[in-house]
Coordinates of C-alpha atoms and ligand atoms in Angstrom, one line a residue:
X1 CA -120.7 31.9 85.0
X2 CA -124.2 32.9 83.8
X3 CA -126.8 34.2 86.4
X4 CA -129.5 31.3 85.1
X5 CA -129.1 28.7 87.7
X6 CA -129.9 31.5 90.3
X7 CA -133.4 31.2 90.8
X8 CA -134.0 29.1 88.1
X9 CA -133.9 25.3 88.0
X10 CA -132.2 23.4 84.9
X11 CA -133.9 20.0 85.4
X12 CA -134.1 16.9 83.9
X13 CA -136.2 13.7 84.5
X14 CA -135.9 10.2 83.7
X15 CA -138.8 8.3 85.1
X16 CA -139.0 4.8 84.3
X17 CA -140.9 2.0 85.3
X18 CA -139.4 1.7 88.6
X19 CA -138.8 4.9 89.6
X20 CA -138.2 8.9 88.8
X21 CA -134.3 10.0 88.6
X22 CA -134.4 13.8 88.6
X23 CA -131.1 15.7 88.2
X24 CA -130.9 19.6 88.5
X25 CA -128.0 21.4 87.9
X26 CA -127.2 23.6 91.2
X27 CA -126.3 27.3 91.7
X28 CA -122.8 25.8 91.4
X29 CA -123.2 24.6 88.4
X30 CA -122.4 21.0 89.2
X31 CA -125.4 18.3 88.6
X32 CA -127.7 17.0 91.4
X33 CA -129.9 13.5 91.0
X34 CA -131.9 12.0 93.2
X35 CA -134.8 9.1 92.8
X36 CA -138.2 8.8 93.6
X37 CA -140.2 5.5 93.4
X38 CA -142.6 5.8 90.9
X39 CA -145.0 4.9 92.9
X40 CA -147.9 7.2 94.0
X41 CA -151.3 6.5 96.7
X42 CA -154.3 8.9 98.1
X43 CA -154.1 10.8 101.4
X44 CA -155.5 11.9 104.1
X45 CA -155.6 16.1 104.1
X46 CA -153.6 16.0 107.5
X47 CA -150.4 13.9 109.0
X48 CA -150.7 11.0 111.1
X49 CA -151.0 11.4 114.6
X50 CA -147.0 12.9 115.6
X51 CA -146.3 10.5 118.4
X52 CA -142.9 12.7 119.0
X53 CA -141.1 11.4 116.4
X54 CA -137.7 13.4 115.9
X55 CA -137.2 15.0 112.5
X56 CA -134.5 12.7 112.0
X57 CA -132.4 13.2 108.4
X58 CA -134.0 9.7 107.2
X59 CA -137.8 11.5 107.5
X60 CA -137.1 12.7 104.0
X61 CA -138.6 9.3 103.1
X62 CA -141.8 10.4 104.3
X63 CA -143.8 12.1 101.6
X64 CA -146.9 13.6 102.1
X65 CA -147.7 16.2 100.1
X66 CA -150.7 18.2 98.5
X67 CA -150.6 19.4 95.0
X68 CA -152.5 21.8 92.9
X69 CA -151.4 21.0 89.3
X70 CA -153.4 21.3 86.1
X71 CA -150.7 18.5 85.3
X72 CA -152.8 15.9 87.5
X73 CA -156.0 14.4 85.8
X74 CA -159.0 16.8 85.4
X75 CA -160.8 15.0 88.9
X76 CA -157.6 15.8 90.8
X77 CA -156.5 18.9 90.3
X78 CA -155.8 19.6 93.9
X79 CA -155.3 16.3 95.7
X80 CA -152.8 15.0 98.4
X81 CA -150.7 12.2 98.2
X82 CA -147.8 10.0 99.5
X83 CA -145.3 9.6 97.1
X84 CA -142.8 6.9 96.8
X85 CA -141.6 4.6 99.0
X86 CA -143.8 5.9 101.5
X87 CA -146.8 5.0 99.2
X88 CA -145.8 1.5 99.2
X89 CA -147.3 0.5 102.3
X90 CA -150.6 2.2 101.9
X91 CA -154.3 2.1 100.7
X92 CA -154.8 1.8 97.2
X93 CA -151.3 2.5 95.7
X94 CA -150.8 3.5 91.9
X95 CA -148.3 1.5 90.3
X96 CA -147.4 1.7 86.7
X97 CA -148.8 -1.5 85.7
X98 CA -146.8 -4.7 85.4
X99 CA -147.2 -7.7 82.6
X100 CA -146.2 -10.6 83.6
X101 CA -144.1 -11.6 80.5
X102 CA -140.5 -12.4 81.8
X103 CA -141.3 -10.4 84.4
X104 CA -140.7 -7.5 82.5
X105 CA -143.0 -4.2 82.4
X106 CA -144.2 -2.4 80.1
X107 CA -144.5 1.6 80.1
X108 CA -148.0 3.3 79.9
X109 CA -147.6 6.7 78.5
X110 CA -145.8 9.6 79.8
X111 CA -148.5 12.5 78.8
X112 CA -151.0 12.7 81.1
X113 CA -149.7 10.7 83.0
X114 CA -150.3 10.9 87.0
X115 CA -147.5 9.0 88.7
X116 CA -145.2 10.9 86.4
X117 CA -146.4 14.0 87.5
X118 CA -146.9 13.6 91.1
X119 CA -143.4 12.3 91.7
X120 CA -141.4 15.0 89.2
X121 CA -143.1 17.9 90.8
X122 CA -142.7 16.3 94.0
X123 CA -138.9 16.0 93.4
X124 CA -138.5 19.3 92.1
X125 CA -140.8 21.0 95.6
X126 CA -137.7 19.1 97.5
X127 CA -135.1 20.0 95.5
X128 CA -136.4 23.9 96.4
X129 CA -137.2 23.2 100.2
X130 CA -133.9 21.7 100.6
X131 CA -132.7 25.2 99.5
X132 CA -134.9 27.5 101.3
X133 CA -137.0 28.6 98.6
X134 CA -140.5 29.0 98.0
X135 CA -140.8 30.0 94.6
X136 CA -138.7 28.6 92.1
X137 CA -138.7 29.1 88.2
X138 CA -138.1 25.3 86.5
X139 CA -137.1 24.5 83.0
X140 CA -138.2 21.0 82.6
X141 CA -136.9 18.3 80.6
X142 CA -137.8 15.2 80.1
X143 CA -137.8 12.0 77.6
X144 CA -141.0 9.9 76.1
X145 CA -140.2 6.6 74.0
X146 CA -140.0 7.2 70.0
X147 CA -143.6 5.5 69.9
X148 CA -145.4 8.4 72.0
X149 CA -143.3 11.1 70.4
X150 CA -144.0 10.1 66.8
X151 CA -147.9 10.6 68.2
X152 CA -148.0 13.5 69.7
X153 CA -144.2 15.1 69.1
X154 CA -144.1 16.3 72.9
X155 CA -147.0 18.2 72.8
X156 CA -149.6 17.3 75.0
X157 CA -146.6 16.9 77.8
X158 CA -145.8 20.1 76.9
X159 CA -149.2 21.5 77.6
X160 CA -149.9 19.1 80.7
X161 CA -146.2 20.8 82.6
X162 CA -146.2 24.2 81.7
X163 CA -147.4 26.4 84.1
X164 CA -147.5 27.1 88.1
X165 CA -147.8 24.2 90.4
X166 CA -148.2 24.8 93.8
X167 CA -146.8 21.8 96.5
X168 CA -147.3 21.7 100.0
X169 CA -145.3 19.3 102.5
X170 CA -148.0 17.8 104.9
X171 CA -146.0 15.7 106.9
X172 CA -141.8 14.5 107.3
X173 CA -138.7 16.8 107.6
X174 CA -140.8 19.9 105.4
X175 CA -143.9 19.7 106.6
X176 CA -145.5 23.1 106.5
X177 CA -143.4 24.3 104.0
X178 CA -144.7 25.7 100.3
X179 CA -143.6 25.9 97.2
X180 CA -144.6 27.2 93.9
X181 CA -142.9 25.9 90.8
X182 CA -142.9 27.7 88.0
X183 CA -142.0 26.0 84.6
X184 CA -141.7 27.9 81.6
X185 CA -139.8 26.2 79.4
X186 CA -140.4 22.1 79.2
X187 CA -137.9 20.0 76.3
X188 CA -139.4 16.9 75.3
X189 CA -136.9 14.5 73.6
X190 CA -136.5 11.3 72.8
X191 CA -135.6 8.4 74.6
X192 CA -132.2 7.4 74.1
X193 CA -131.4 9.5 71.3
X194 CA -129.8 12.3 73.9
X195 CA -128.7 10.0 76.7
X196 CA -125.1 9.5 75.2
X197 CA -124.6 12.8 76.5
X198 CA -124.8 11.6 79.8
X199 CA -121.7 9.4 79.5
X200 CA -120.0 12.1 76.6
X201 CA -120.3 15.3 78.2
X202 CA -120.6 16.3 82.3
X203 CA -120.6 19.6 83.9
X204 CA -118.3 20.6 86.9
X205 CA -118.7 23.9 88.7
X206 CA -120.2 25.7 85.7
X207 CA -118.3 24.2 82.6
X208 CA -119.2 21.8 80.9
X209 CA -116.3 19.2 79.8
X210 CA -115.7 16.1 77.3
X211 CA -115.6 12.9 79.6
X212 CA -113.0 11.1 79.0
X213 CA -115.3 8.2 77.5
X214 CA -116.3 10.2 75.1
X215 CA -112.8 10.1 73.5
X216 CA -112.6 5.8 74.2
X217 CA -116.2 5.6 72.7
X218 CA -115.5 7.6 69.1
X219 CA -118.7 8.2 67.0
X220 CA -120.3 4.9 66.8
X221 CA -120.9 2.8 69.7
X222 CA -123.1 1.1 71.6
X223 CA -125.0 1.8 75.1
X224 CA -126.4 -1.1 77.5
X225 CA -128.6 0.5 79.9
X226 CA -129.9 -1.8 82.6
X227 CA -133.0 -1.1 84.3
X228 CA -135.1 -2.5 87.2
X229 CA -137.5 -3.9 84.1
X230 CA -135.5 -3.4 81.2
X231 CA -132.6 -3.8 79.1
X232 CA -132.4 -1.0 76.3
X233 CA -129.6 -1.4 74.0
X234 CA -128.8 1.5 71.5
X235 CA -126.7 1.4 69.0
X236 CA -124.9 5.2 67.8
X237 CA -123.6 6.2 64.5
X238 CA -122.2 9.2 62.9
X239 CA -125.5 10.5 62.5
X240 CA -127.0 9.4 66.2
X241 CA -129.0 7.0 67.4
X242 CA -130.2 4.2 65.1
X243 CA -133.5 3.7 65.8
X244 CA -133.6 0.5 63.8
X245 CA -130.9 -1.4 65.5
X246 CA -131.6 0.2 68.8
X247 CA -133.7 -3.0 70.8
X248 CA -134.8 -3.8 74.2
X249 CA -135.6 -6.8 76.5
X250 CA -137.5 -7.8 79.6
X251 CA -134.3 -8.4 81.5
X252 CA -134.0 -6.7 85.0
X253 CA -132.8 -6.4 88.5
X254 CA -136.4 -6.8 89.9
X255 CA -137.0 -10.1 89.2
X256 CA -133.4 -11.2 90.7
X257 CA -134.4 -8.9 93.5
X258 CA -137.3 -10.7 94.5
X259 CA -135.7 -14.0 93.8
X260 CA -133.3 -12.9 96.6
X261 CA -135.6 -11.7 99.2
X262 CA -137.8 -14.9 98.9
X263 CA -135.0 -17.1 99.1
X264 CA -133.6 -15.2 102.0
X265 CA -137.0 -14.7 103.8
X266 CA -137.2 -19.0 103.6
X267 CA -133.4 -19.8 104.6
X268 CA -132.9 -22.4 107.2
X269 CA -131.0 -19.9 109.5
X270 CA -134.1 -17.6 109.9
X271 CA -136.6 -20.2 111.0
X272 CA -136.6 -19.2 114.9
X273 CA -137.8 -15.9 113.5
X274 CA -140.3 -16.9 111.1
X275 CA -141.4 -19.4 114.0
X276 CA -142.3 -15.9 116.0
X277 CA -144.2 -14.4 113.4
X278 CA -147.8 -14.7 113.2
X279 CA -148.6 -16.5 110.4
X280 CA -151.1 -13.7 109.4
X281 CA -148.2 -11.5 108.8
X282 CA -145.6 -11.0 105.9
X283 CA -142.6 -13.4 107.1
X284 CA -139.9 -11.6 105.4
X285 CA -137.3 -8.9 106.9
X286 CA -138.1 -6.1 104.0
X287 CA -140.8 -4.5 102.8
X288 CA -139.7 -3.6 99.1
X289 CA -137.3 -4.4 96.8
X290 CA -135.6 -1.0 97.7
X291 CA -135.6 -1.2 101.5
X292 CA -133.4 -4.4 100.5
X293 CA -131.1 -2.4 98.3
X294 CA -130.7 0.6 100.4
X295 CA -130.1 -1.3 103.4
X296 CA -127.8 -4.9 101.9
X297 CA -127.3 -4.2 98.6
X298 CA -125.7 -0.2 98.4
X299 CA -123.6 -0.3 101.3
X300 CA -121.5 -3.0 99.9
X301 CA -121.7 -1.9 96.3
X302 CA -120.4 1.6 97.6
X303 CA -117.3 0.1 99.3
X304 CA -116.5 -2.0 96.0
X305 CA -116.6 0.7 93.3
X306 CA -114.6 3.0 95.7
X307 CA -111.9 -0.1 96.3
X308 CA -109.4 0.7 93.7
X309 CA -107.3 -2.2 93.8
X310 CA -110.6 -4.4 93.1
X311 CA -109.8 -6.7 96.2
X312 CA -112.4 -6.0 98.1
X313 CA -114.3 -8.9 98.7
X314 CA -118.2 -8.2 99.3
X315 CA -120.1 -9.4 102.5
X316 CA -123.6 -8.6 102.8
X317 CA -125.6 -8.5 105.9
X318 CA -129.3 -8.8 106.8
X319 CA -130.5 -8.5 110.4
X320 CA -134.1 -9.6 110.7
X321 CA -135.9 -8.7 113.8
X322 CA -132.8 -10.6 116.5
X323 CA -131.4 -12.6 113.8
X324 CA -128.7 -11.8 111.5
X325 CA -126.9 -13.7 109.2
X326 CA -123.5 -12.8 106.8
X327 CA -121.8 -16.1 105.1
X328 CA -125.4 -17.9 103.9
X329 CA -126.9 -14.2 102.8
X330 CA -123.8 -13.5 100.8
X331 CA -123.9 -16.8 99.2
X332 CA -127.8 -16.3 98.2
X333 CA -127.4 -12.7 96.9
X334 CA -124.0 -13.6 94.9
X335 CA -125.7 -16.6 92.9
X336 CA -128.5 -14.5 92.1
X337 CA -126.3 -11.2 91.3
X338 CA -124.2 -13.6 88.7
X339 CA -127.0 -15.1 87.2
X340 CA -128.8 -11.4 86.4
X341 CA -125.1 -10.7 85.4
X342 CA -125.0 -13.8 82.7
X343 CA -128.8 -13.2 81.4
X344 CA -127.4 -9.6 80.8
X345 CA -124.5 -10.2 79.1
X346 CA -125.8 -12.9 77.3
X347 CA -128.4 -10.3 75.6
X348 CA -125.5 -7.7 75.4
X349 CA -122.9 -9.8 73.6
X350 CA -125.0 -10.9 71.3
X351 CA -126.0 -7.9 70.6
X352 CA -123.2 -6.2 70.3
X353 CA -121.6 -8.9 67.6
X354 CA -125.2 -8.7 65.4
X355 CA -124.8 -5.1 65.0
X356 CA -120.8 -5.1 64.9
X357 CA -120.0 -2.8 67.5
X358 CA -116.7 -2.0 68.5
X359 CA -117.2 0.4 71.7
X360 CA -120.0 -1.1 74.0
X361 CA -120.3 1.1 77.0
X362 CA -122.6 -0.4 80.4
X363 CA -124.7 2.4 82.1
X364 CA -127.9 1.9 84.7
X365 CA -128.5 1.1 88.0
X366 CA -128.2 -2.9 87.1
X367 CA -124.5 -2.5 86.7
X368 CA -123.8 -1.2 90.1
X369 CA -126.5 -3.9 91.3
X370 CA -124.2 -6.7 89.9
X371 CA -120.9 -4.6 89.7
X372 CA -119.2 -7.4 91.1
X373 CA -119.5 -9.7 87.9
X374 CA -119.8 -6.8 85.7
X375 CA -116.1 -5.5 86.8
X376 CA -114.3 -8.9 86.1
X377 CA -115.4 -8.3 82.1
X378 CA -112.7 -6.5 80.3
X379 CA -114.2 -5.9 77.1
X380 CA -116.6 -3.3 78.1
X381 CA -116.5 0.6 78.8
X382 CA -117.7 1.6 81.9
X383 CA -118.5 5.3 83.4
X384 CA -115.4 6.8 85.2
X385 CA -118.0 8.1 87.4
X386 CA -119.4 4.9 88.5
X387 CA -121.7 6.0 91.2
X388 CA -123.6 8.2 88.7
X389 CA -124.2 5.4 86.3
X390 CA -128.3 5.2 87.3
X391 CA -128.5 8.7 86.3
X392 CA -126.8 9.3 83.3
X393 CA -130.0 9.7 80.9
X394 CA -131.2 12.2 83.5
X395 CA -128.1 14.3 83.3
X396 CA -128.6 14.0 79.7
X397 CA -131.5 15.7 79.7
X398 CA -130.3 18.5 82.1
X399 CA -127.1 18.8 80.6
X400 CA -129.0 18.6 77.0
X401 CA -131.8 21.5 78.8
X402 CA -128.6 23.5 79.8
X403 CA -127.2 23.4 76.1
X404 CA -130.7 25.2 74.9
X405 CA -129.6 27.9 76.6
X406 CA -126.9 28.7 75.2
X407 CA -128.5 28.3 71.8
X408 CA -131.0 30.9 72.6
Ligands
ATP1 N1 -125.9 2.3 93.9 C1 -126.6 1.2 93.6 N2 -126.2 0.0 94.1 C2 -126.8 -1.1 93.8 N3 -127.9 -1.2 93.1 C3 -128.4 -0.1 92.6 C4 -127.8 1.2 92.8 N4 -128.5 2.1 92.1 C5 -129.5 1.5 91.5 N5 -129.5 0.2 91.8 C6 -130.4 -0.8 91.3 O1 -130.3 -1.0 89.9 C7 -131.6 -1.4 89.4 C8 -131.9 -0.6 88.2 O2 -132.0 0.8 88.5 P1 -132.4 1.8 87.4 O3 -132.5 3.1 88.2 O4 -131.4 1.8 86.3 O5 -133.8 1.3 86.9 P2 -135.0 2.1 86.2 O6 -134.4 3.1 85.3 O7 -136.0 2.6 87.2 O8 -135.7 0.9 85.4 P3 -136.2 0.8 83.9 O9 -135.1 1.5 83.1 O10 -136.2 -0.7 83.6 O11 -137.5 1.5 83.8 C9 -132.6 -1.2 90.5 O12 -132.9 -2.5 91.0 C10 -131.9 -0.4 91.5 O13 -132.3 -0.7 92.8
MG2 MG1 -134.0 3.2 83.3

């Protein structure tokens, strides 16, 4: 195997509306991903008073972090900030802006843009703290929609990456630490016209092989991806993506998501806790949409793509302050998990028989959200790799940033 991975980082990002998937291809040569919310708010230059709190594993949550980037916009060029989930509950968070149409969202652009920064850098400083290093030489790549690259071909999020960027841990499980992130090299492709890949080709320790998808899926077909906001639907050919037929729709998980949480913050068997509440507070058990998912929503999903015989039968839990409640939870979160399931495959069926496709395959985080109605349809291909499905376009783009590599 090659000596690049050594001190170098092979990195893609995907960073959508909800959140920034970055996956880096380790020393081993075997992919890494991991998300960031997209989601970005000012700070304070120190940590919050330490009232002895253990550096437990979960701490990684807690980003606090100073950057000095000529990525970050020209008033900011060293600022501190908490990033992601963290930044959720805090003073004047950056969001990337919602519309309220369908409860969709609509991108703003990737160049220049600071969230986009601030989490990817961010996720690369961890990726290197995690393994000891404090330097760390990044190729970068990432993907803009076809709109922004027919403007500006890549460019100006060329210029706006390449460079040092220094990243400092204030506060959780690396505060202290330092890192300097070099990129040199930064790809720019387009959306969806390299994120096959991700369901064609994977790498395992070092080598890159053929999925066995790839030979089920031929060379026309059809990707679903489903997204916290969106629905993009691509169609393939000989030739790769056709970005006439290729569409997308305000369908997501979020709005199902918060349809959950409401429903279950107002059930009947909570009222004793609500009662105890002040009514000046929230009077709900979870803070975000992805508190709820990591804590009801994963655990089960996890058990069910591992069951092989497909019998298990999902139970989801949610403990609220000395309540907790299984059978009336289960029943809310199924009716809305089928109903995102239906809106889904409504769009994707029809879809699919418009533009004649034979192969459709199902990627994104929305078909592990709703895997249980998603598995029962046979007429579908699905990743092998199931748990990866969220983060195929950003192996994509690594695998893709690998492959340049070899050209060279
Ligand atoms: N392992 C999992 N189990 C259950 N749900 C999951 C899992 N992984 C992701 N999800 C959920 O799937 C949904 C879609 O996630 P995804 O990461 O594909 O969205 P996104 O790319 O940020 O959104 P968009 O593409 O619309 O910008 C989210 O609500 C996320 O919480
Ligand atoms: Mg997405």
């Amino acid at each position: 195997m090659s000596q690049i991975w050594q001190e170098r980082f092979i990195a893609g990002s995907d960073s959508g509306n909800d959140s920034n998937k970055i996956s880096v291809i380790n020393e081993k040569g075997n992919i890494e991903s991991s998300t960031i919310s997209s989601v970005i708010a000012p700070a304070p230059t120190s940590k919050a008073v330490d009232l002895g709190r253990d550096k437990r594993k979960g701490t990684d949550k807690v980003l606090h972090v100073y950057i000095e980037s000529d990525a970050l916009p020209s008033n900011k060029k060293s600022s501190y900030y908490y990033v992601g989930e963290y930044a959720k509950t805090k003073k004047d968070v950056v969001q990337p802006h919602y519309y309220d149409k369908a409860g969709g969202s609509e991108s703003q652009q990737k160049s220049g843009n600071e969230i986009h920064a601030v989490t990817t850098l961010t996720a690369l400083a961890l990726k290197a703290w995690e393994k000891g290093l404090d330097k760390a030489t990044v190729d970068l790549s990432v993907g803009i929609p076809i709109r922004e690259y027919k403007d500006t071909e890549g460019e100006l999020l060329e210029k706006q990456y390449k460079g040092k960027h220094l990243v400092r841990s204030v506060d959780g499980i690396y505060a202290g630490e330092e890192v300097i992130l070099n990129i040199e090299n930064v790809f720019v492709y387009v959306e969806g016209v390299t994120s096959y890949m991700g369901i064609t080709i994977n790498m395992k320790d070092g080598d890159l092989e053929v999925t066995s998808e790839a030979e089920k899926i031929g060379e026309e077909f059809g990707v679903a991806d489903l997204g916290a906001g969106t629905l993009d639907a691509a169609v393939y050919n000989e030739y790769g993506l056709d970005s006439e037929k290729s569409d997308n729709e305000h369908i997501g998980t979020n709005k199902y998501i918060d349809e959950i949480i409401k429903e279950i913050s107002n059930a009947e068997i909570f009222e004793d806790v609500r009662n105890e509440i002040p009514d000046t507070m929230d009077k709900t058990p979870y803070r975000t949409r992805e508190e709820f998912i990591e804590k009801v929503i994963k655990p089960v999903v996890d058990k069910m793509i591992s069951d092989k015989e497909g019998e298990y039968q999902p139970k989801f839990k949610v403990e609220w302050l000395f309540s907790e409640d299984t059978e009336t939870v289960t029943k809310i979160i199924l009716k809305h998990m089928k109903a995102y399931s239906e809106e889904a495959l409504g769009y994707i069926k029809k879809f699919r028989a418009e533009n004649r496709i034979k192969n459709m395959v199902l990627v994104g985080g929305g078909l592990l959200f709703a895997y249980y109605y998603f598995k029962q349809e046979k007429h579908f291909i699905m990743p092998a790799n199931l748990e990866q499905s969220a983060y195929f376009t950003s192996r994509a783009y690594a695998i893709k940033n690998y492959l340049e590599h070899l050209e060279d």
